mmCIF file of C-alpha atoms in Angstrom:
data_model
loop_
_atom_site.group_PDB
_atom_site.id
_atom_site.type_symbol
_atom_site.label_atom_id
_atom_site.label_comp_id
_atom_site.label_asym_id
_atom_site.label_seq_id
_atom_site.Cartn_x
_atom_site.Cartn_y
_atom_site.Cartn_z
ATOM 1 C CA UNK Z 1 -14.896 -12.890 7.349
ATOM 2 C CA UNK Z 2 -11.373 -11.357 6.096
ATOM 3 C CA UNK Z 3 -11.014 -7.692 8.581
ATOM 4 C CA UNK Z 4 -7.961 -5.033 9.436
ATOM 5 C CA UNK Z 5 -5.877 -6.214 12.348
ATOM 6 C CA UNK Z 6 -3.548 -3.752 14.164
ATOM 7 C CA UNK Z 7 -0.740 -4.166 16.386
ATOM 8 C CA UNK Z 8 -0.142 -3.495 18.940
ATOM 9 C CA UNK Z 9 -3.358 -2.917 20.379
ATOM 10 C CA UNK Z 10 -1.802 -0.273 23.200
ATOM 11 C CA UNK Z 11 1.348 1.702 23.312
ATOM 12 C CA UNK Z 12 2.954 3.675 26.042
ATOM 13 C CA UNK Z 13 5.954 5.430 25.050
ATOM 14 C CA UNK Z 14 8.560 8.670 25.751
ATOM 15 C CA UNK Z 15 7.946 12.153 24.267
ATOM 16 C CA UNK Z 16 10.764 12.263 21.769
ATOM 17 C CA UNK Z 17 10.343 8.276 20.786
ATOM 18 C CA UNK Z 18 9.819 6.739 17.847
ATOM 19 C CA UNK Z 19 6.693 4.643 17.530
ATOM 20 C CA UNK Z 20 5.977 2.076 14.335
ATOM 21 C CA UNK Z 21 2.264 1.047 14.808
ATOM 22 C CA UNK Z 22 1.049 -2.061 11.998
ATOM 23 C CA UNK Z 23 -1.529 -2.972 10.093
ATOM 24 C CA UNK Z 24 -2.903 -6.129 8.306
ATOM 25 C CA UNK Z 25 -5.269 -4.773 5.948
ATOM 26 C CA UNK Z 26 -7.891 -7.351 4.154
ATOM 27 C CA UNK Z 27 -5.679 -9.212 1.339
ATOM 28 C CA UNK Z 28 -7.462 -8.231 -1.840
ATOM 29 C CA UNK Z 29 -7.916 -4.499 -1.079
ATOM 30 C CA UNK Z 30 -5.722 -2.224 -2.639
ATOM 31 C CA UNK Z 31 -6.280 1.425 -0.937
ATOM 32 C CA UNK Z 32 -5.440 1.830 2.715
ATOM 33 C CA UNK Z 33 -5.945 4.331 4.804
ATOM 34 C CA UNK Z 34 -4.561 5.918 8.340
ATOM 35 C CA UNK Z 35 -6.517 8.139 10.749
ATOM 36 C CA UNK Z 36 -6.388 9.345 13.933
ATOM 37 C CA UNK Z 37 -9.235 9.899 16.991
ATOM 38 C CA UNK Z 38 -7.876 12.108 19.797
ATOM 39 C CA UNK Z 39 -9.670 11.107 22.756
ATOM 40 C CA UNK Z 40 -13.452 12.954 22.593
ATOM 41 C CA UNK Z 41 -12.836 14.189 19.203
ATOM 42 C CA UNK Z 42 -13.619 13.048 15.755
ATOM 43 C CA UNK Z 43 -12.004 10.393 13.401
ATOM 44 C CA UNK Z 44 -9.564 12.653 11.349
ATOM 45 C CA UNK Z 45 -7.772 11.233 8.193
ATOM 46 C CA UNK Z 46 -4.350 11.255 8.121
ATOM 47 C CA UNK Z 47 -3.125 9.931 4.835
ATOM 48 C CA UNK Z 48 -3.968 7.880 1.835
ATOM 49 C CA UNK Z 49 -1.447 5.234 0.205
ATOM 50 C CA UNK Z 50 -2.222 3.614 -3.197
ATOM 51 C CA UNK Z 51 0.174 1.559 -5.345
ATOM 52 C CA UNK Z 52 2.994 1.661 -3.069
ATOM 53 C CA UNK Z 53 3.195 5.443 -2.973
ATOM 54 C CA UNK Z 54 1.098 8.393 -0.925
ATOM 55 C CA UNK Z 55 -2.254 9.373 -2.819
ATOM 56 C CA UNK Z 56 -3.307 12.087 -0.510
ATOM 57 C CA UNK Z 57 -1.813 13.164 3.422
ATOM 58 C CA UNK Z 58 -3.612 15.799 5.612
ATOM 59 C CA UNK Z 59 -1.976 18.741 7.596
ATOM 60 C CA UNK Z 60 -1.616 16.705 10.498
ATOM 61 C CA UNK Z 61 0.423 14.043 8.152
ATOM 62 C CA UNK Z 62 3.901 16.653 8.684
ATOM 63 C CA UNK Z 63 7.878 15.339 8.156
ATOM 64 C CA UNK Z 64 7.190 13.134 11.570
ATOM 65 C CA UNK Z 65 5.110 10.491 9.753
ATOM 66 C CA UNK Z 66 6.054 8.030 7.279
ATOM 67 C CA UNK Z 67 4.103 5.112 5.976
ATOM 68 C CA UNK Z 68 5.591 2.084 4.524
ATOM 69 C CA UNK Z 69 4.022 -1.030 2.968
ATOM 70 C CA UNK Z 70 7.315 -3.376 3.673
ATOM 71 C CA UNK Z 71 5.938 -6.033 2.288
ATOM 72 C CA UNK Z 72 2.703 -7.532 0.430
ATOM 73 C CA UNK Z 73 0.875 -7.798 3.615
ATOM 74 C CA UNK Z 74 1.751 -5.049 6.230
ATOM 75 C CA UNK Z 75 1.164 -1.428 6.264
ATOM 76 C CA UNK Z 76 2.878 0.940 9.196
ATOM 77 C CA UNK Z 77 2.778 3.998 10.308
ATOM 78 C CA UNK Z 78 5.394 5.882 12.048
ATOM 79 C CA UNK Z 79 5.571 8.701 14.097
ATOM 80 C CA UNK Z 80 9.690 9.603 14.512
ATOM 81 C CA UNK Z 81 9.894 11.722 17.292
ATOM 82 C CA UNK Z 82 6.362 11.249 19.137
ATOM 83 C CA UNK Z 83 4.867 14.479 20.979
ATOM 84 C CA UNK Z 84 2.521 14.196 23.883
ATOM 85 C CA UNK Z 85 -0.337 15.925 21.071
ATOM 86 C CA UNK Z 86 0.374 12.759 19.141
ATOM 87 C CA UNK Z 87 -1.630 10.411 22.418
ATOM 88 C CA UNK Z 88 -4.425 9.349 20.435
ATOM 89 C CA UNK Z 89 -6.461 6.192 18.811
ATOM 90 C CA UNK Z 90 -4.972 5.312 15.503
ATOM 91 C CA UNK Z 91 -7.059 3.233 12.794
ATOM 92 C CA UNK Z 92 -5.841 1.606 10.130
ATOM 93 C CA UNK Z 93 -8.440 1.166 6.996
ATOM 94 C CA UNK Z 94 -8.059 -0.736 3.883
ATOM 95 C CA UNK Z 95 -10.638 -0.526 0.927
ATOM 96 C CA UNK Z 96 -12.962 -2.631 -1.651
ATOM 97 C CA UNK Z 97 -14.674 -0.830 -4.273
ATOM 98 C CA UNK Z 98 -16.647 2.165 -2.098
ATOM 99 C CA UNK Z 99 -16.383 0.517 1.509
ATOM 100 C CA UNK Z 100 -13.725 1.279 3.987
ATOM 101 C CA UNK Z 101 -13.088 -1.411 6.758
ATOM 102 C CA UNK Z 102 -11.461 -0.221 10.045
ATOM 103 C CA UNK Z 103 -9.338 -1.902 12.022
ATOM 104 C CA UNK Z 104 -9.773 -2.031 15.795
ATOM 105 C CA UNK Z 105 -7.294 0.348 16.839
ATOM 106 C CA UNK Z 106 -3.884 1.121 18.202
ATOM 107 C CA UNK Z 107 -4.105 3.195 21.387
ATOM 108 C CA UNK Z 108 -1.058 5.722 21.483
ATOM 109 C CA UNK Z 109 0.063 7.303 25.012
ATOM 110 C CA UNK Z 110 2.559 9.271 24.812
ATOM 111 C CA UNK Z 111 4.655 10.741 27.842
ATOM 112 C CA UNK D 1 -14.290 24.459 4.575
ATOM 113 C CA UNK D 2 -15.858 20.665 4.302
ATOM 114 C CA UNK D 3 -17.997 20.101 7.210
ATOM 115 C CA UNK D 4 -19.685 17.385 8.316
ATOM 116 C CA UNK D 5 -22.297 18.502 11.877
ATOM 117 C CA UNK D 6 -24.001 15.566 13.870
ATOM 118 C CA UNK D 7 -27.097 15.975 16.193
ATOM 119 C CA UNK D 8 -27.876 15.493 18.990
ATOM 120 C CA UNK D 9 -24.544 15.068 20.424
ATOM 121 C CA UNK D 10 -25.565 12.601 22.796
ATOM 122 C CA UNK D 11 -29.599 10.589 23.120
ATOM 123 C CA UNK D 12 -30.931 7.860 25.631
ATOM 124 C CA UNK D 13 -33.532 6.060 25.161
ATOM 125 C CA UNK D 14 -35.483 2.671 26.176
ATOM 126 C CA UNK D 15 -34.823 -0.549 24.838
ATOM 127 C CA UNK D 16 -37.547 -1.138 21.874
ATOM 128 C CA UNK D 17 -37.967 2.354 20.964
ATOM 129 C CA UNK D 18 -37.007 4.312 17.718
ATOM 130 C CA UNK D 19 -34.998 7.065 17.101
ATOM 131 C CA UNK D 20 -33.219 9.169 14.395
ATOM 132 C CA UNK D 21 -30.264 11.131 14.635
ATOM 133 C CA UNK D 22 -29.228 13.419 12.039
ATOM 134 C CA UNK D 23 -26.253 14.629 10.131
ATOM 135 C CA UNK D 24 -25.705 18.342 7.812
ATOM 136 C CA UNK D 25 -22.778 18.229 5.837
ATOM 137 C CA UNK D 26 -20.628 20.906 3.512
ATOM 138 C CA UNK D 27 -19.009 18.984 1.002
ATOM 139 C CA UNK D 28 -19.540 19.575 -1.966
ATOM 140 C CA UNK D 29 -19.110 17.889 -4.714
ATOM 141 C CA UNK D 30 -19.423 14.687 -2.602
ATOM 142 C CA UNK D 31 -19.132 11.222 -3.605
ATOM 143 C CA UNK D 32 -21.016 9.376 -0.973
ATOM 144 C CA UNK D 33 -22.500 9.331 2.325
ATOM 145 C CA UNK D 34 -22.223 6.879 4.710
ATOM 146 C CA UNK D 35 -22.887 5.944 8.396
ATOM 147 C CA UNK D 36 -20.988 4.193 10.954
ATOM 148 C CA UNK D 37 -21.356 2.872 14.229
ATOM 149 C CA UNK D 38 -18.362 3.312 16.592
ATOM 150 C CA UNK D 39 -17.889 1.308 19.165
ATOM 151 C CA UNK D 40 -16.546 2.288 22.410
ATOM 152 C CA UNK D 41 -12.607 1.516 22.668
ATOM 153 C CA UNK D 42 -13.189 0.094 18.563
ATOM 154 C CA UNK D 43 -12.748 1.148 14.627
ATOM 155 C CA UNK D 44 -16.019 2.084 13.221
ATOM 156 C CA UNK D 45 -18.054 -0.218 11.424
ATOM 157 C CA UNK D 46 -20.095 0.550 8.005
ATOM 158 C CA UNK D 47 -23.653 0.268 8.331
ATOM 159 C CA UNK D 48 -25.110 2.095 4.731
ATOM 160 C CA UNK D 49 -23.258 3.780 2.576
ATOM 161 C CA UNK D 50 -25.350 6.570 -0.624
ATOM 162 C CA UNK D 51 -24.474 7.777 -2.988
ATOM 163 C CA UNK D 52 -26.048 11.302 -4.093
ATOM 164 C CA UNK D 53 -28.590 10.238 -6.128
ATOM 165 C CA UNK D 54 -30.000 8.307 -3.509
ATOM 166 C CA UNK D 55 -32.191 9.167 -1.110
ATOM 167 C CA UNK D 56 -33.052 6.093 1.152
ATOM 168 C CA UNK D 57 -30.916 3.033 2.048
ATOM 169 C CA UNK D 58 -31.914 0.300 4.784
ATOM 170 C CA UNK D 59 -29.461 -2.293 7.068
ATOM 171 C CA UNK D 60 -31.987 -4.331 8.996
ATOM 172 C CA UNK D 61 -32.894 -2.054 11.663
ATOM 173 C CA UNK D 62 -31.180 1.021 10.253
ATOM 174 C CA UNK D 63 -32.515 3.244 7.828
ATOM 175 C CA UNK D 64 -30.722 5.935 6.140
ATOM 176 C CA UNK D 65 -32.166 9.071 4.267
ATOM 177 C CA UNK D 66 -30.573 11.765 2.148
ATOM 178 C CA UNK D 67 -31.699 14.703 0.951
ATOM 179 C CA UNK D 68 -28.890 15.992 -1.687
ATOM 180 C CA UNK D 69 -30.871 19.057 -1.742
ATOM 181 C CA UNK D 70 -30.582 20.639 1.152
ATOM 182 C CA UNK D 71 -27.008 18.779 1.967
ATOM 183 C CA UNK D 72 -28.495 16.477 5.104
ATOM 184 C CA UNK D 73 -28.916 12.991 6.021
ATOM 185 C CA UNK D 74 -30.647 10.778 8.788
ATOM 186 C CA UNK D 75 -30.187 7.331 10.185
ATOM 187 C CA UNK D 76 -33.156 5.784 12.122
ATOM 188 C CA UNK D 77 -33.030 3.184 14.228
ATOM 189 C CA UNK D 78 -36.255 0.603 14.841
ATOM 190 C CA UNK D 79 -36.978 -1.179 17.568
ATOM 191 C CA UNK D 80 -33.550 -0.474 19.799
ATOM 192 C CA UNK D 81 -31.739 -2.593 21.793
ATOM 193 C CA UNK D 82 -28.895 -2.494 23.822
ATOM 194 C CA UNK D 83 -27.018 -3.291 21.304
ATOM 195 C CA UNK D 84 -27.177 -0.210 19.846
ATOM 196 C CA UNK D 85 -25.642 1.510 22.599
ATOM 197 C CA UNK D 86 -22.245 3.738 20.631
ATOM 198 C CA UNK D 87 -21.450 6.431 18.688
ATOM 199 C CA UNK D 88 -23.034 6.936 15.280
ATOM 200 C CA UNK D 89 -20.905 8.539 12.871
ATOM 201 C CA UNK D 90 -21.957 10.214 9.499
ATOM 202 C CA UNK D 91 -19.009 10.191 7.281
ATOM 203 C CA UNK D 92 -18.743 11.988 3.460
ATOM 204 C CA UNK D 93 -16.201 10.771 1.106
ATOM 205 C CA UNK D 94 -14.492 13.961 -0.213
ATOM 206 C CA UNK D 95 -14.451 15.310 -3.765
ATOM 207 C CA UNK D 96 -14.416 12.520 -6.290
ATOM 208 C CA UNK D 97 -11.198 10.840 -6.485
ATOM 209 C CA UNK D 98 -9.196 7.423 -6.090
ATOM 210 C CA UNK D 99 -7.897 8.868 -2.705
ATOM 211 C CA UNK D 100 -11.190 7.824 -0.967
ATOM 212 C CA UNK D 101 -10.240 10.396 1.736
ATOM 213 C CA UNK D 102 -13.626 10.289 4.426
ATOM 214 C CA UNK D 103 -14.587 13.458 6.266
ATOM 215 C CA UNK D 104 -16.460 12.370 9.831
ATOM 216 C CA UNK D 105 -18.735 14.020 11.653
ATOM 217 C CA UNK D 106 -18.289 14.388 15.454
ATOM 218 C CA UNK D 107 -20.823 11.409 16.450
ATOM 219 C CA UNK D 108 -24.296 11.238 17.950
ATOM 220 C CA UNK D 109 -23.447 8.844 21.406
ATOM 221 C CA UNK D 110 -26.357 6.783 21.721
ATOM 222 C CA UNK D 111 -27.205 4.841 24.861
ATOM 223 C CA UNK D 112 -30.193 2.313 25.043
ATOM 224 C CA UNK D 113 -31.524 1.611 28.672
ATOM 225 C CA UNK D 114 -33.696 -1.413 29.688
#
């Protein structure tokens, strides 16, 4: 069964750093998604991309994050200058009709 | 504000027993409702998904309610197992749109003992 892969599955990195985290989403689907889970909280949304441009982006989405669909297959997120409030789990989601499907995660620590 | 309140936080329970966890939400107009289970350490994972009009939807051992009404939801689970032990997440989409933009609630953590 086609899912979301994400990659990598843990990064450590500087306060200050740049981080680019990547996503597979399933081939067909045409909405993706990118949200965040701070450890103990709840799954916020971050942003919303749609036909190679941004269809919605929360508060939290500021001037440090950028998405990017390079190419037909990948979707990334990056964070430019990573602050130690930005340590979280980051899931990827891509869409069919009314179902979102997750990917497993990317595990941000920053430092 | 668009809210979406889970409880309890946190149940145990015995292996082959039911329960029901439930879920109040604030968004209105809403396009669907949906649970998840979550996983420790993994993305969530869609188990029923309703839209408002309606009010029951079953997944094998999962059963979902809604009650448009009065803005709340349930998810009961048959017959546990250990299986079942994560976090159960009631999700809303927002307002109607292409963005698809989900609103979670905070979880219900559910652990199943022998």
């Amino acid at each position: 069964e086609p899912e979301v892969t994400q990659t990598p599955s843990h990064q450590v990195t500087q306060m200050g750093q740049e981080v680019i985290l990547r996503c597979v989403p399933i081939s067909n689907h045409l909405y993706f998604y990118w949200y965040r889970q701070i450890l103990g909280q709840k799954v916020e949304f971050l942003v919303s991309f749609y036909n190679n441009e941004i269809s919605e982006k929360s508060e939290i989405f500021d001037d440090q994050f950028s998405v990017e669909r390079p190419d037909g297959s990948n979707f990334t997120l990056k964070i430019r200058s990573t602050k130690l409030e930005d340590s979280a789990m980051y899931f990827c989601a891509s869409r069919q009709e009314e179902t979102q499907y997750f990917g497993p995660g990317t595990r941000l620590l920053v430092l | 504000k668009n809210q979406v309140e889970q409880s309890p936080q946190s149940l145990i329970i015995l292996e082959g027993k039911n329960c029901t966890l439930q879920c109040n939400y604030t968004v209105s107009p809403f396009s669907n409702l949906r649970w998840y289970k979550q996983d420790t350490g993994r993305g969530p994972v869609s188990l029923t998904i309703m839209t408002f009009s309606e009010n029951t939807k079953s997944n094998g051992r999962y059963t979902a309610t809604l009650d448009a009404d009065t803005k709340q939801s349930s998810l009961h689970i048959t017959a546990s197992q250990l299986s079942d032990s994560a976090s159960y997440i009631c999700v809303v989409s927002a307002p109607p749109g292409n963005t698809g933009k989900l609103i979670f609630g905070q979880g219900t953590t559910l652990q199943v003992k022998p």
